[in-house]
Short mmCIF file of C-alpha atoms in Angstrom, two decimals:
data_model
loop_
_atom_site.label_atom_id
_atom_site.label_comp_id
_atom_site.label_asym_id
_atom_site.label_seq_id
_atom_site.Cartn_x
_atom_site.Cartn_y
_atom_site.Cartn_z
CA MET A 1397 -43.50 233.29 207.99
CA ALA A 1398 -43.64 236.31 210.23
CA ASN A 1399 -45.19 239.69 209.41
CA TYR A 1400 -42.99 242.75 209.59
CA ASN A 1401 -45.04 245.90 210.19
CA LEU A 1402 -43.17 249.20 210.03
CA THR A 1403 -44.10 252.42 211.79
CA ALA A 1404 -44.63 255.62 209.87
CA ILE A 1405 -41.38 257.00 211.20
CA PHE A 1406 -39.45 254.75 208.85
CA SER A 1407 -40.60 256.91 205.93
CA LEU A 1408 -38.92 259.83 207.60
CA LEU A 1409 -35.70 257.89 208.07
CA LEU A 1410 -35.34 257.30 204.36
CA SER A 1411 -35.18 261.02 203.63
CA LEU A 1412 -32.86 262.12 206.45
CA LEU A 1413 -29.34 263.15 205.45
CA ALA A 1414 -26.15 262.58 207.35
CA SER A 1415 -25.67 265.09 210.13
CA GLY A 1416 -22.19 264.06 211.28
CA VAL A 1417 -23.34 263.77 214.90
CA SER A 1418 -22.19 260.67 216.78
CA ALA A 1419 -24.65 258.20 218.18
CA THR A 1420 -26.08 259.12 221.55
CA PHE A 1421 -26.89 255.62 222.70
CA ILE A 1422 -25.01 252.50 221.69
CA PRO A 1423 -25.27 249.45 223.93
CA GLU A 1424 -21.92 247.83 224.47
CA ILE A 1425 -21.24 244.17 223.94
CA LYS A 1426 -19.19 243.28 226.98
CA GLN A 1427 -17.24 240.53 225.25
CA GLN A 1428 -16.66 239.87 221.58
CA LYS A 1429 -17.31 236.16 221.15
CA THR A 1430 -16.87 236.03 217.38
CA ARG A 1431 -13.14 236.63 216.94
CA ASP A 1432 -12.88 233.82 214.44
CA GLU A 1433 -13.26 234.55 210.76
CA PRO A 1434 -16.93 235.19 209.89
CA TYR A 1435 -18.70 232.54 207.88
CA VAL A 1436 -21.75 231.94 205.73
CA GLY A 1437 -23.50 228.61 206.16
CA VAL A 1438 -26.54 227.01 204.55
CA ASN A 1439 -29.74 225.42 205.81
CA ILE A 1440 -30.50 221.96 204.45
CA GLY A 1441 -34.18 221.22 204.03
CA THR A 1442 -35.09 217.75 202.78
CA ASP A 1443 -38.52 218.22 201.15
CA VAL A 1444 -36.84 217.40 197.84
CA SER A 1445 -37.73 214.73 195.30
CA ASN A 1446 -34.89 212.21 195.00
CA PHE A 1447 -32.91 213.89 197.77
CA LEU A 1448 -29.19 213.14 197.59
CA SER A 1449 -27.85 210.23 199.60
CA PRO A 1450 -25.92 211.33 202.71
CA ALA A 1451 -22.60 210.44 201.06
CA ASP A 1452 -23.46 212.35 197.89
CA LEU A 1453 -24.72 215.29 199.92
CA VAL A 1454 -21.46 215.57 201.85
CA ALA A 1455 -19.42 215.21 198.67
CA PHE A 1456 -21.48 218.00 197.14
CA LEU A 1457 -20.93 220.24 200.18
CA GLN A 1458 -17.20 219.67 199.92
CA VAL A 1459 -17.10 220.46 196.21
CA GLN A 1460 -19.00 223.67 196.90
CA LYS A 1461 -16.62 224.52 199.76
CA ILE A 1462 -19.49 224.87 202.23
CA SER A 1463 -18.09 224.64 205.75
CA HIS A 1464 -21.17 225.29 207.94
CA VAL A 1465 -24.59 223.67 207.67
CA ARG A 1466 -27.76 223.58 209.71
CA LEU A 1467 -30.06 220.55 209.78
CA TYR A 1468 -33.70 220.80 210.81
CA ASP A 1469 -33.39 217.54 212.69
CA ALA A 1470 -30.57 215.25 213.78
CA ASP A 1471 -30.51 212.81 210.88
CA GLY A 1472 -28.06 210.14 211.97
CA ASP A 1473 -27.06 209.14 208.45
CA ILE A 1474 -26.18 212.70 207.46
CA ILE A 1475 -24.34 213.30 210.74
CA LYS A 1476 -22.32 210.11 210.21
CA ALA A 1477 -21.52 211.08 206.62
CA LEU A 1478 -20.13 214.39 207.88
CA ALA A 1479 -17.58 212.57 210.06
CA LYS A 1480 -13.92 213.35 209.43
CA THR A 1481 -14.79 216.39 207.32
CA LYS A 1482 -14.19 219.98 208.33
CA ILE A 1483 -17.88 220.82 207.95
CA ARG A 1484 -19.44 222.15 211.14
CA VAL A 1485 -23.10 221.32 211.69
CA ILE A 1486 -25.97 222.64 213.78
CA VAL A 1487 -28.29 219.77 214.69
CA SER A 1488 -31.86 220.47 215.70
CA VAL A 1489 -34.53 219.21 218.04
CA PRO A 1490 -37.77 219.25 216.00
CA ASN A 1491 -40.70 221.05 217.58
CA ASN A 1492 -42.63 217.81 217.95
CA GLN A 1493 -39.93 216.41 220.29
CA LEU A 1494 -39.89 219.34 222.72
CA LEU A 1495 -42.57 218.00 225.04
CA ALA A 1496 -40.79 214.70 225.65
CA ILE A 1497 -37.39 216.32 226.15
CA GLY A 1498 -38.66 219.16 228.31
CA SER A 1499 -40.61 216.75 230.51
CA SER A 1500 -37.80 214.29 231.20
CA ASN A 1501 -34.15 214.79 232.01
CA ALA A 1502 -33.54 211.17 231.04
CA THR A 1503 -35.05 211.75 227.60
CA ALA A 1504 -32.90 214.86 227.12
CA ALA A 1505 -29.79 212.94 228.17
CA ALA A 1506 -30.64 210.12 225.78
CA TRP A 1507 -31.13 212.63 222.93
CA ILE A 1508 -27.71 214.18 223.53
CA ASP A 1509 -26.08 210.80 223.90
CA HIS A 1510 -27.59 209.42 220.69
CA HIS A 1511 -27.46 212.51 218.42
CA VAL A 1512 -24.45 214.43 219.73
CA ALA A 1513 -22.05 212.57 222.02
CA ALA A 1514 -22.05 209.48 219.80
CA HIS A 1515 -20.76 211.54 216.85
CA HIS A 1516 -18.67 214.40 218.22
CA PRO A 1517 -15.82 215.16 217.60
CA GLU A 1518 -15.58 212.90 214.53
CA THR A 1519 -18.45 215.02 213.25
CA LEU A 1520 -17.94 218.66 214.20
CA ILE A 1521 -21.22 219.49 215.90
CA ALA A 1522 -21.17 223.24 216.58
CA ALA A 1523 -24.54 223.74 218.25
CA VAL A 1524 -27.92 222.31 219.10
CA ALA A 1525 -30.92 224.33 217.91
CA VAL A 1526 -33.86 223.60 220.17
CA GLY A 1527 -37.04 223.85 218.13
CA ASP A 1528 -37.68 226.39 215.40
CA GLU A 1529 -39.63 229.63 215.96
CA VAL A 1530 -41.36 227.97 218.88
CA LEU A 1531 -42.71 231.16 220.48
CA THR A 1532 -44.60 232.16 217.34
CA ALA A 1533 -45.09 228.91 215.41
CA VAL A 1534 -46.14 226.65 218.30
CA PRO A 1535 -46.96 228.94 221.25
CA SER A 1536 -48.50 226.00 223.09
CA SER A 1537 -44.96 224.68 223.53
CA THR A 1538 -43.67 227.91 225.06
CA PRO A 1539 -43.85 226.67 228.69
CA ILE A 1540 -41.72 223.63 227.83
CA LEU A 1541 -39.02 225.47 225.84
CA MET A 1542 -36.73 226.52 228.71
CA PRO A 1543 -37.03 223.18 230.55
CA ALA A 1544 -36.01 221.46 227.30
CA ILE A 1545 -33.03 223.80 226.84
CA GLU A 1546 -31.88 223.42 230.44
CA SER A 1547 -32.19 219.63 230.34
CA LEU A 1548 -30.24 219.38 227.10
CA TYR A 1549 -27.57 221.68 228.49
CA ALA A 1550 -27.29 219.58 231.64
CA ALA A 1551 -26.76 216.55 229.41
CA LEU A 1552 -24.01 218.37 227.53
CA VAL A 1553 -22.35 219.24 230.84
CA ALA A 1554 -22.53 215.61 231.92
CA ALA A 1555 -20.85 214.61 228.64
CA ASN A 1556 -18.26 217.38 229.10
CA LEU A 1557 -19.28 218.93 225.78
CA HIS A 1558 -20.84 222.18 227.03
CA THR A 1559 -17.76 224.29 226.27
CA GLU A 1560 -17.58 223.05 222.67
CA ILE A 1561 -21.24 222.86 221.69
CA LYS A 1562 -23.66 225.74 222.18
CA ILE A 1563 -27.39 225.51 222.75
CA SER A 1564 -29.89 228.08 221.54
CA THR A 1565 -33.28 228.28 219.87
CA PRO A 1566 -34.02 229.98 216.52
CA GLN A 1567 -36.76 232.59 216.72
CA SER A 1568 -38.74 234.69 214.27
CA ALA A 1569 -38.06 238.39 213.74
CA SER A 1570 -41.71 239.00 214.59
CA LEU A 1571 -40.71 238.77 218.27
CA VAL A 1572 -39.22 242.23 217.80
CA LEU A 1573 -41.78 245.02 217.67
CA ASP A 1574 -41.28 248.48 216.15
CA GLN A 1575 -38.12 247.38 214.40
CA PHE A 1576 -37.62 250.69 212.66
CA PRO A 1577 -35.89 252.74 213.83
CA PRO A 1578 -33.80 250.05 215.53
CA SER A 1579 -33.24 252.13 218.66
CA GLN A 1580 -36.96 252.01 219.43
CA ALA A 1581 -37.30 248.25 218.97
CA PHE A 1582 -38.36 245.99 221.81
CA PHE A 1583 -39.38 242.38 222.29
CA ASN A 1584 -43.06 241.48 222.50
CA GLN A 1585 -43.61 242.19 226.17
CA SER A 1586 -46.12 239.38 226.59
CA LEU A 1587 -43.18 237.01 225.99
CA THR A 1588 -40.84 238.58 228.55
CA PRO A 1589 -41.45 235.77 231.09
CA ILE A 1590 -39.84 233.33 228.64
CA LEU A 1591 -37.45 235.64 226.77
CA LEU A 1592 -35.68 237.00 229.83
CA PRO A 1593 -34.73 233.55 231.23
CA LEU A 1594 -33.71 232.51 227.72
CA LEU A 1595 -31.43 235.52 227.27
CA GLN A 1596 -29.98 235.06 230.74
CA PHE A 1597 -29.21 231.44 229.85
CA LEU A 1598 -27.54 232.51 226.58
CA SER A 1599 -25.48 235.10 228.47
CA ARG A 1600 -24.45 232.59 231.12
CA THR A 1601 -23.43 229.94 228.60
CA GLN A 1602 -21.91 232.41 226.10
CA SER A 1603 -24.28 231.20 223.40
CA PRO A 1604 -25.74 233.29 220.56
CA ILE A 1605 -29.34 234.31 220.09
CA MET A 1606 -30.49 232.56 216.93
CA MET A 1607 -32.73 234.73 214.74
CA ASN A 1608 -34.46 234.07 211.41
CA LEU A 1609 -34.34 237.42 209.61
CA TYR A 1610 -35.88 237.98 206.18
CA PRO A 1611 -35.57 241.40 204.51
CA TYR A 1612 -37.64 239.87 201.68
CA TYR A 1613 -40.74 239.81 203.87
CA VAL A 1614 -40.00 243.25 205.28
CA PHE A 1615 -39.97 244.55 201.72
CA VAL A 1616 -43.00 242.76 200.27
CA GLN A 1617 -45.19 243.60 203.25
CA ASN A 1618 -44.07 247.23 203.37
CA LYS A 1619 -43.01 248.06 199.82
CA GLY A 1620 -44.56 251.49 200.04
CA VAL A 1621 -42.02 252.33 202.72
CA VAL A 1622 -38.96 250.11 202.24
CA PRO A 1623 -37.14 250.52 198.89
CA LEU A 1624 -36.01 247.38 197.09
CA ASP A 1625 -32.41 248.57 196.90
CA ASN A 1626 -32.22 248.80 200.70
CA SER A 1627 -33.43 245.23 200.98
CA LEU A 1628 -30.92 243.88 198.43
CA PHE A 1629 -27.74 245.46 199.87
CA LYS A 1630 -27.41 247.64 196.77
CA PRO A 1631 -25.14 250.70 197.01
CA LEU A 1632 -27.10 253.75 198.12
CA THR A 1633 -26.64 257.48 197.88
CA PRO A 1634 -26.59 259.18 201.30
CA SER A 1635 -30.11 260.51 200.72
CA LYS A 1636 -31.47 256.97 200.49
CA GLU A 1637 -29.78 255.62 203.61
CA MET A 1638 -32.00 254.82 206.56
CA VAL A 1639 -31.13 257.04 209.50
CA ASP A 1640 -32.11 256.31 213.09
CA PRO A 1641 -33.14 259.71 214.51
CA ASN A 1642 -32.25 258.68 218.05
CA THR A 1643 -28.72 257.43 217.41
CA LEU A 1644 -28.07 259.08 214.01
CA LEU A 1645 -26.71 255.76 212.84
CA HIS A 1646 -26.95 255.25 209.08
CA TYR A 1647 -28.28 251.98 207.67
CA THR A 1648 -27.50 250.98 204.10
CA ASN A 1649 -29.44 247.71 204.22
CA VAL A 1650 -32.44 246.22 205.96
CA LEU A 1651 -30.67 243.18 207.44
CA ASP A 1652 -28.27 245.32 209.49
CA ALA A 1653 -31.23 247.29 210.81
CA MET A 1654 -33.01 244.07 211.80
CA ILE A 1655 -29.91 242.77 213.59
CA ASP A 1656 -29.46 246.02 215.49
CA ALA A 1657 -33.15 245.98 216.43
CA VAL A 1658 -32.45 242.67 218.17
CA TYR A 1659 -29.47 244.19 220.02
CA PHE A 1660 -31.57 247.14 221.20
CA SER A 1661 -34.36 244.78 222.27
CA MET A 1662 -31.90 242.75 224.34
CA LYS A 1663 -30.52 245.96 225.85
CA ASN A 1664 -34.03 246.80 227.03
CA LEU A 1665 -33.90 243.61 229.09
CA ASN A 1666 -30.40 244.48 230.36
CA ILE A 1667 -28.68 241.83 228.22
CA THR A 1668 -25.60 243.25 226.51
CA ASP A 1669 -23.26 240.32 225.96
CA VAL A 1670 -25.20 238.00 223.64
CA VAL A 1671 -24.28 237.96 219.95
CA VAL A 1672 -26.82 237.60 217.13
CA LEU A 1673 -26.48 234.52 214.90
CA VAL A 1674 -28.69 234.72 211.80
CA THR A 1675 -29.90 231.15 211.40
CA GLU A 1676 -32.05 231.90 208.36
CA THR A 1677 -32.03 234.58 205.68
CA GLY A 1678 -32.45 234.52 201.93
CA TRP A 1679 -34.57 235.49 198.95
CA PRO A 1680 -36.83 233.30 196.77
CA SER A 1681 -36.00 232.99 193.07
CA LYS A 1682 -39.51 232.24 191.84
CA GLY A 1683 -43.04 233.09 192.90
CA ASP A 1684 -46.63 233.20 191.68
CA SER A 1685 -48.42 236.25 190.30
CA LYS A 1686 -48.76 237.69 193.80
CA GLU A 1687 -44.99 237.44 194.39
CA PRO A 1688 -43.48 239.59 191.61
CA TYR A 1689 -40.28 240.28 193.53
CA ALA A 1690 -39.41 236.60 193.90
CA THR A 1691 -37.08 236.51 190.90
CA ILE A 1692 -33.75 234.98 190.00
CA ASP A 1693 -32.18 238.44 189.63
CA ASN A 1694 -33.28 239.56 193.10
CA ALA A 1695 -32.31 236.27 194.75
CA ASP A 1696 -28.90 236.38 193.09
CA THR A 1697 -28.40 240.01 194.11
CA TYR A 1698 -29.48 239.49 197.71
CA ASN A 1699 -27.46 236.37 198.42
CA SER A 1700 -24.37 237.54 196.51
CA ASN A 1701 -24.35 240.87 198.35
CA LEU A 1702 -25.12 239.15 201.66
CA ILE A 1703 -22.06 236.92 201.30
CA LYS A 1704 -19.84 239.87 200.40
CA HIS A 1705 -21.24 241.86 203.34
CA VAL A 1706 -20.39 239.11 205.82
CA PHE A 1707 -16.88 238.56 204.48
CA ASP A 1708 -16.25 242.30 204.43
CA ARG A 1709 -16.42 242.12 208.25
CA SER A 1710 -18.19 245.48 208.39
CA GLY A 1711 -20.53 244.51 211.21
CA THR A 1712 -23.60 246.68 211.74
CA PRO A 1713 -23.82 250.43 212.38
CA LEU A 1714 -24.47 249.74 216.06
CA HIS A 1715 -21.76 247.10 216.38
CA PRO A 1716 -19.17 247.48 213.62
CA GLU A 1717 -16.84 245.31 215.69
CA ILE A 1718 -19.20 242.32 215.47
CA THR A 1719 -19.96 240.48 212.23
CA SER A 1720 -23.00 238.26 212.55
CA ASN A 1721 -22.54 234.88 210.92
CA VAL A 1722 -25.44 233.85 208.70
CA TYR A 1723 -27.04 230.70 207.32
CA ILE A 1724 -28.67 231.10 203.92
CA TYR A 1725 -32.12 229.64 203.50
CA GLU A 1726 -31.47 227.36 201.76
CA LEU A 1727 -29.23 224.88 199.92
CA PHE A 1728 -31.83 223.20 197.67
CA ASN A 1729 -35.18 224.18 196.21
CA GLU A 1730 -37.72 222.03 198.06
CA ASP A 1731 -40.13 221.01 195.33
CA LEU A 1732 -42.34 219.07 197.75
CA ARG A 1733 -43.28 222.22 199.67
CA ALA A 1734 -46.90 223.39 199.72
CA PRO A 1735 -47.88 226.66 197.96
CA PRO A 1736 -47.25 229.52 197.54
CA VAL A 1737 -44.74 228.94 194.75
CA SER A 1738 -42.01 230.85 196.55
CA GLU A 1739 -41.97 228.27 199.36
CA ALA A 1740 -40.37 225.77 196.99
CA ASN A 1741 -37.85 228.21 195.52
CA TRP A 1742 -35.47 229.53 198.15
CA GLY A 1743 -32.61 227.24 197.17
CA LEU A 1744 -29.22 228.09 195.76
CA PHE A 1745 -29.38 224.79 193.89
CA ASN A 1746 -32.04 222.65 192.30
CA GLY A 1747 -32.71 219.20 193.71
CA ASN A 1748 -30.47 217.70 191.02
CA SER A 1749 -27.54 219.80 192.34
CA THR A 1750 -27.44 222.24 189.43
CA PRO A 1751 -27.26 225.90 190.50
CA VAL A 1752 -30.50 227.89 190.27
CA TYR A 1753 -28.36 230.94 189.49
CA LEU A 1754 -24.73 231.94 189.66
CA LEU A 1755 -23.73 233.79 192.78
CA HIS A 1756 -21.36 236.66 192.13
CA VAL A 1757 -19.05 236.44 195.12
CA SER A 1758 -15.60 236.54 193.56
CA GLY A 1759 -13.04 237.88 195.99
CA SER A 1760 -15.04 236.69 199.00
CA GLY A 1761 -12.99 233.63 199.77
CA ALA A 1762 -13.51 230.05 198.64
CA PHE A 1763 -17.16 229.81 199.71
CA LEU A 1764 -19.47 228.28 197.14
CA ALA A 1765 -17.75 226.84 194.13
CA ASN A 1766 -20.78 227.54 191.93
CA ASP A 1767 -19.36 231.03 191.38
CA THR A 1768 -17.61 229.67 188.31
CA THR A 1769 -18.77 231.99 185.55
CA ASN A 1770 -16.24 230.56 183.08
CA GLN A 1771 -17.17 226.93 183.74
CA THR A 1772 -20.95 226.83 183.46
CA TYR A 1773 -23.29 226.02 180.63
CA CYS A 1774 -27.01 226.11 179.85
CA VAL A 1775 -28.80 222.98 178.67
CA ALA A 1776 -32.34 221.72 178.21
CA VAL A 1777 -33.94 220.20 181.29
CA ASP A 1778 -34.57 216.45 181.14
CA GLY A 1779 -38.24 215.52 180.91
CA VAL A 1780 -39.55 218.78 179.43
CA ASP A 1781 -42.12 218.07 176.71
CA THR A 1782 -41.09 218.51 173.10
CA LYS A 1783 -43.57 221.31 172.37
CA THR A 1784 -42.24 223.45 175.23
CA LEU A 1785 -38.65 222.82 174.17
CA GLN A 1786 -39.42 223.64 170.55
CA THR A 1787 -41.04 226.95 171.56
CA ALA A 1788 -38.00 227.87 173.65
CA LEU A 1789 -35.67 226.77 170.84
CA ASP A 1790 -37.52 228.92 168.32
CA TRP A 1791 -37.27 231.92 170.62
CA ALA A 1792 -33.55 231.41 171.28
CA CYS A 1793 -32.75 231.16 167.56
CA GLY A 1794 -35.15 233.98 166.67
CA PRO A 1795 -35.75 236.94 169.02
CA GLY A 1796 -32.95 235.70 171.29
CA THR A 1797 -30.46 235.95 168.40
CA ALA A 1798 -28.55 232.84 169.48
CA ASN A 1799 -26.11 231.52 166.88
CA CYS A 1800 -28.01 228.50 165.59
CA SER A 1801 -26.30 228.13 162.22
CA GLU A 1802 -24.50 224.93 163.22
CA ILE A 1803 -27.72 223.06 164.06
CA GLN A 1804 -29.32 223.63 160.66
CA PRO A 1805 -29.79 220.62 158.31
CA GLY A 1806 -26.51 219.52 156.81
CA GLU A 1807 -24.39 221.49 159.27
CA ALA A 1808 -21.86 220.01 161.69
CA CYS A 1809 -24.05 220.04 164.81
CA TYR A 1810 -27.35 219.04 163.21
CA GLN A 1811 -26.89 215.46 164.43
CA PRO A 1812 -28.22 214.05 166.66
CA ASN A 1813 -31.39 215.48 165.13
CA ASN A 1814 -33.71 215.89 168.08
CA VAL A 1815 -35.28 218.87 169.83
CA LYS A 1816 -33.49 218.35 173.14
CA ASN A 1817 -29.97 218.44 171.70
CA HIS A 1818 -30.76 221.33 169.41
CA ALA A 1819 -32.32 223.19 172.33
CA SER A 1820 -29.28 222.61 174.54
CA TYR A 1821 -27.06 223.96 171.78
CA ALA A 1822 -29.22 227.04 171.26
CA PHE A 1823 -29.79 227.65 174.97
CA ASP A 1824 -26.06 227.63 175.67
CA SER A 1825 -25.36 229.88 172.70
CA TYR A 1826 -27.80 232.43 174.12
CA TYR A 1827 -26.47 231.99 177.68
CA GLN A 1828 -22.89 232.59 176.59
CA LYS A 1829 -23.92 235.54 174.42
CA GLU A 1830 -25.64 237.16 177.39
CA GLY A 1831 -22.51 236.83 179.50
CA LYS A 1832 -24.07 234.11 181.65
CA SER A 1833 -26.16 236.74 183.36
CA ALA A 1834 -28.82 235.83 185.92
CA GLY A 1835 -32.02 234.68 184.21
CA SER A 1836 -30.40 234.00 180.82
CA CYS A 1837 -30.81 230.24 181.25
CA ASP A 1838 -34.45 230.15 182.28
CA PHE A 1839 -36.48 229.69 179.07
CA LYS A 1840 -39.64 229.46 181.18
CA GLY A 1841 -38.27 226.50 183.10
CA ALA A 1842 -36.96 224.61 180.08
CA GLY A 1843 -33.30 225.49 180.67
CA MET A 1844 -30.94 224.81 183.55
CA ILE A 1845 -27.38 225.77 184.42
CA THR A 1846 -24.87 222.96 184.62
CA THR A 1847 -21.16 222.57 185.13
CA THR A 1848 -21.11 219.70 182.63
CA ASP A 1849 -20.01 220.83 179.18
CA PRO A 1850 -22.86 219.97 176.75
CA ARG A 1851 -20.39 219.35 173.91
CA LEU A 1852 -19.19 216.27 175.82
CA GLU A 1853 -22.66 214.76 175.49
CA ILE A 1854 -22.86 215.71 171.84
CA ALA A 1855 -19.45 214.18 171.16
CA SER A 1856 -20.43 210.97 172.93
CA LEU A 1857 -23.53 210.63 170.76
CA VAL A 1858 -22.02 211.58 167.41
CA PRO A 1859 -18.20 211.57 167.72
CA SER A 1860 -16.41 214.37 165.84
CA SER A 1861 -19.52 215.43 163.92
CA CYS A 1862 -19.96 218.69 165.84
CA ASP A 1863 -16.97 220.90 166.53
CA TYR A 1864 -18.73 222.51 169.45
CA MET A 1865 -15.52 223.77 171.03
CA ASP A 1866 -14.63 225.83 167.98
CA PHE A 1867 -18.13 227.24 167.87
CA MET A 1868 -18.03 228.31 171.51
CA MET A 1869 -14.59 229.85 171.11
CA ASP A 1870 -15.87 231.84 168.15
CA THR A 1871 -18.92 232.92 170.13
CA ASN A 1872 -16.83 234.10 173.06
CA LEU A 1873 -14.39 235.94 170.79
CA GLU A 1874 -17.25 237.90 169.33
CA LEU A 1875 -18.54 239.11 172.70
#
């Protein structure tokens, strides 16, 4: 992940008040290429134990009303499973394939033929992402990046797909130096020999510049300067808005400032007609002791507000007429990822498809069906040891003040008499009592949110012995 170092001037920006003076320098996008409705997509990483089958994955995407996805490769089985759906997909050339593709036009043509032309338009392939953060992650591949892009584009032209499918390459925000204030930002000049031809290609082909932008890292690496509220899209008083002293543009969130820094950096290279596509952004929901801001509450707040911000079509202060589409990193927690802990906890969902937290995006369209605050429950996680469950159960029924009267000996929900069922009952009682708020179904990892009503399982085990429905209705009436 990239470092985001801020200059001292950013401290000044946080204290500046609105002056009412119009911006003195705003680069103009010559053509608005994003007239369609803005969208939020998701990245799909596969470092997940028992990863869903392609058919189950696509069914899950459809249930969640996710219409745009990005793959980190060109998995043929997933691409085939997406056929005849309305889900648009970005397929990717992994970094380890760049050398072969950039060295041979025939190899590039074969890649397009096998991974793109063979599937489109049955599968709606929207773009090809060539590599991932190549200039910073694998600088040794820098000389081969543009040859690979040009060869792949030539293959798209030969297949008559170049007007339907865009080609770009996702890059790290660390390419942009002095990001704050945005008007002073510029690309790392040592990379100009590759960036300028890349931007000229994107301009010529009307393709977006793909950027991976993480306000989370801006905040944690500069928390003495960047307030948390600015990073999470929280409403700000005018005195807390970031103000660019050169343009007098006001920034209410870090992501908009990062996007505008990219626009100003392109302007410095005389590129004014390329739109920013945010191919990665997000916030981790769990971290180790050195990552105190990786929490469920912050992840929920960031991603919920991000989605609302995109669908509000407010654009950025520099370009209010352009709403950058974004892809959230990521769909699933990738439990097979190496430390730190946060690396495995960027997902909106656990590997078993249960939501990590409930996004609060009501009113923002049909995106993500896990915003179902009246149709979710909290249950004990399968496989958790009895001692851990018992400790969590004792807390829920004690300090947590869950209503546990019905799981006492002789009461209606005492059977089946085991810790897991009692814990599920108590966990959900607490979860409902807390209004299903973020973090209220954690229990130190022993609880998980589900859309499956736990009373159905209880009823299947001991029919009619536990009137769980009446209990939950009583609980909700008391709230």
